[in-house]
Amino acid sequence: MDLRYPIGRYESRSELNPAERARAIEAIAETPGRLCVAVAGLSDEQLATPYRPGGWTVRQVAHHLPDSHLNAYVRFKLALTEDTPAIKTYDEKLWAELADSQQTPVGISVELLDWLHKRWVILLKAMQPSDFARKARHPEHGLITLDMLLGMYAWHGRHHVAHVNSLRDRMGWK
């Protein structure tokens, strides 16, 4: 198994059907609980363990999810309220090195992710099918649809929770 992609690489799609959207929204709704279970009971030493050689620590992964998903939530709101807005990127590697990603207890990020996803899911469930075709302009990927973002962030949550869970399995952490 490729430790970088324990659930496989993301395969981008510009359009999802209603059943795929519903599954993606459910995956987003489930991500905070899955992260909570994945990090439950881990010691400071375990949280400081990289999920793979050269990879982020479990702590950094736990803090990365709300960092990333806050950006996603804002991207959705921009695309829903503006005509093809330009969205900003951020250097996730540098964010993972900041003090809040190094020193904050992971429970704070799990709770932040939980509340963020509660709001995000309300927004997603209120969207009309045509809303998912709305676009934003990404500086690296060009025009992207909200369907593309929905699918990607549903995968993204599962991807990082799988990093933690696969490490737990490999290390025999119960």
C-alpha positions as semicolon CSV with decimal commas, in nm:
position;residue;x (nm);y (nm);z (nm)
1;M;0,000;0,000;0,000
2;D;0,117;0,353;-0,079
3;L;0,130;0,520;0,263
4;R;0,066;0,858;0,102
5;Y;-0,266;0,743;-0,044
6;P;-0,418;0,475;0,180
7;I;-0,758;0,504;0,007
8;G;-0,611;0,574;-0,338
9;R;-0,558;0,900;-0,524
10;Y;-0,845;1,137;-0,579
11;E;-1,003;1,115;-0,923
12;S;-1,149;1,454;-1,011
13;R;-1,492;1,478;-1,170
14;S;-1,653;1,802;-1,284
15;E;-2,007;1,674;-1,228
16;L;-2,162;1,440;-0,974
17;N;-2,504;1,281;-0,997
18;P;-2,754;1,329;-0,710
19;A;-2,665;0,997;-0,543
20;E;-2,293;1,077;-0,561
21;R;-2,358;1,422;-0,414
22;A;-2,558;1,271;-0,129
23;R;-2,275;1,025;-0,053
24;A;-2,016;1,304;-0,065
25;I;-2,222;1,522;0,171
26;E;-2,259;1,226;0,407
27;A;-1,881;1,169;0,397
28;I;-1,827;1,533;0,489
29;A;-2,079;1,501;0,773
30;E;-1,899;1,191;0,904
31;T;-1,542;1,323;0,886
32;P;-1,529;1,495;1,229
33;G;-1,655;1,185;1,410
34;R;-1,414;0,963;1,221
35;L;-1,125;1,195;1,304
36;C;-1,230;1,198;1,670
37;V;-1,222;0,817;1,683
38;A;-0,891;0,805;1,492
39;V;-0,707;1,030;1,740
40;A;-0,887;0,912;2,056
41;G;-0,657;0,800;2,333
42;L;-0,332;0,882;2,153
43;S;-0,047;1,002;2,371
44;D;0,161;1,313;2,297
45;E;0,434;1,083;2,167
46;Q;0,191;0,908;1,933
47;L;0,050;1,241;1,815
48;A;0,407;1,346;1,735
49;T;0,458;1,038;1,512
50;P;0,460;1,094;1,136
51;Y;0,198;0,886;0,956
52;R;0,471;0,789;0,707
53;P;0,844;0,858;0,673
54;G;0,880;1,224;0,578
55;G;0,510;1,289;0,635
56;W;0,319;1,503;0,877
57;T;0,269;1,400;1,235
58;V;-0,073;1,281;1,349
59;R;-0,106;1,617;1,528
60;Q;-0,036;1,808;1,206
61;V;-0,287;1,595;1,014
62;A;-0,553;1,662;1,280
63;H;-0,493;2,038;1,256
64;H;-0,465;2,034;0,876
65;L;-0,821;1,910;0,829
66;P;-0,996;2,217;0,975
67;D;-0,739;2,446;0,808
68;S;-0,817;2,293;0,471
69;H;-1,190;2,257;0,521
70;L;-1,227;2,616;0,643
71;N;-1,077;2,719;0,310
72;A;-1,316;2,485;0,130
73;Y;-1,618;2,626;0,312
74;V;-1,516;2,980;0,215
75;R;-1,463;2,868;-0,145
76;F;-1,817;2,729;-0,153
77;K;-1,962;3,050;-0,013
78;L;-1,766;3,263;-0,260
79;A;-1,878;3,051;-0,556
80;L;-2,238;3,065;-0,438
81;T;-2,241;3,442;-0,398
82;E;-2,008;3,570;-0,670
83;D;-1,975;3,513;-1,043
84;T;-1,677;3,281;-1,097
85;P;-1,466;3,418;-0,811
86;A;-1,092;3,378;-0,798
87;I;-1,000;3,164;-0,500
88;K;-0,679;3,191;-0,310
89;T;-0,444;2,904;-0,241
90;Y;-0,241;2,863;0,076
91;D;0,082;2,683;0,158
92;E;-0,047;2,393;0,365
93;K;0,307;2,277;0,446
94;L;0,391;2,614;0,601
95;W;0,057;2,625;0,783
96;A;0,140;2,284;0,935
97;E;0,460;2,434;1,080
98;L;0,288;2,727;1,254
99;A;0,258;2,729;1,632
100;D;-0,113;2,651;1,635
101;S;-0,047;2,331;1,439
102;Q;0,234;2,234;1,673
103;Q;0,100;2,332;2,014
104;T;-0,280;2,325;2,009
105;P;-0,443;2,017;2,161
106;V;-0,592;1,807;1,879
107;G;-0,931;1,804;2,051
108;I;-0,969;2,173;1,970
109;S;-0,926;2,102;1,598
110;V;-1,161;1,804;1,616
111;E;-1,425;2,025;1,776
112;L;-1,359;2,307;1,527
113;L;-1,397;2,057;1,241
114;D;-1,720;1,927;1,393
115;W;-1,883;2,270;1,417
116;L;-1,752;2,374;1,077
117;H;-1,891;2,061;0,913
118;K;-2,228;2,109;1,082
119;R;-2,258;2,449;0,910
120;W;-2,111;2,324;0,585
121;V;-2,353;2,032;0,564
122;I;-2,649;2,266;0,624
123;L;-2,524;2,476;0,332
124;L;-2,462;2,173;0,110
125;K;-2,805;2,022;0,175
126;A;-2,974;2,354;0,094
127;M;-2,800;2,383;-0,242
128;Q;-2,998;2,325;-0,561
129;P;-2,859;2,087;-0,825
130;S;-2,770;2,385;-1,045
131;D;-2,563;2,535;-0,761
132;F;-2,316;2,248;-0,784
133;A;-2,234;2,356;-1,141
134;R;-2,126;2,702;-1,022
135;K;-1,761;2,773;-1,083
136;A;-1,461;2,933;-0,921
137;R;-1,123;3,009;-1,072
138;H;-0,837;2,825;-0,906
139;P;-0,492;2,970;-0,983
140;E;-0,342;2,624;-1,048
141;H;-0,638;2,424;-1,183
142;G;-0,837;2,684;-1,375
143;L;-1,215;2,671;-1,363
144;I;-1,351;2,426;-1,106
145;T;-1,710;2,341;-1,021
146;L;-1,858;2,306;-0,677
147;D;-1,924;1,940;-0,766
148;M;-1,548;1,901;-0,814
149;L;-1,482;2,063;-0,476
150;L;-1,750;1,855;-0,307
151;G;-1,604;1,529;-0,434
152;M;-1,250;1,634;-0,354
153;Y;-1,321;1,738;0,005
154;A;-1,530;1,427;0,073
155;W;-1,224;1,227;-0,037
156;H;-0,987;1,457;0,151
157;G;-1,143;1,389;0,490
158;R;-1,143;1,012;0,436
159;H;-0,784;1,034;0,304
160;H;-0,641;1,198;0,616
161;V;-0,843;0,993;0,863
162;A;-0,707;0,687;0,682
163;H;-0,352;0,821;0,737
164;V;-0,410;0,813;1,113
165;N;-0,595;0,481;1,113
166;S;-0,338;0,305;0,895
167;L;-0,060;0,429;1,126
168;R;-0,253;0,303;1,428
169;D;-0,290;-0,036;1,261
170;R;0,077;-0,057;1,159
171;M;0,193;0,044;1,508
172;G;-0,058;-0,178;1,688
173;W;-0,206;0,120;1,874
174;K;-0,545;0,016;2,007
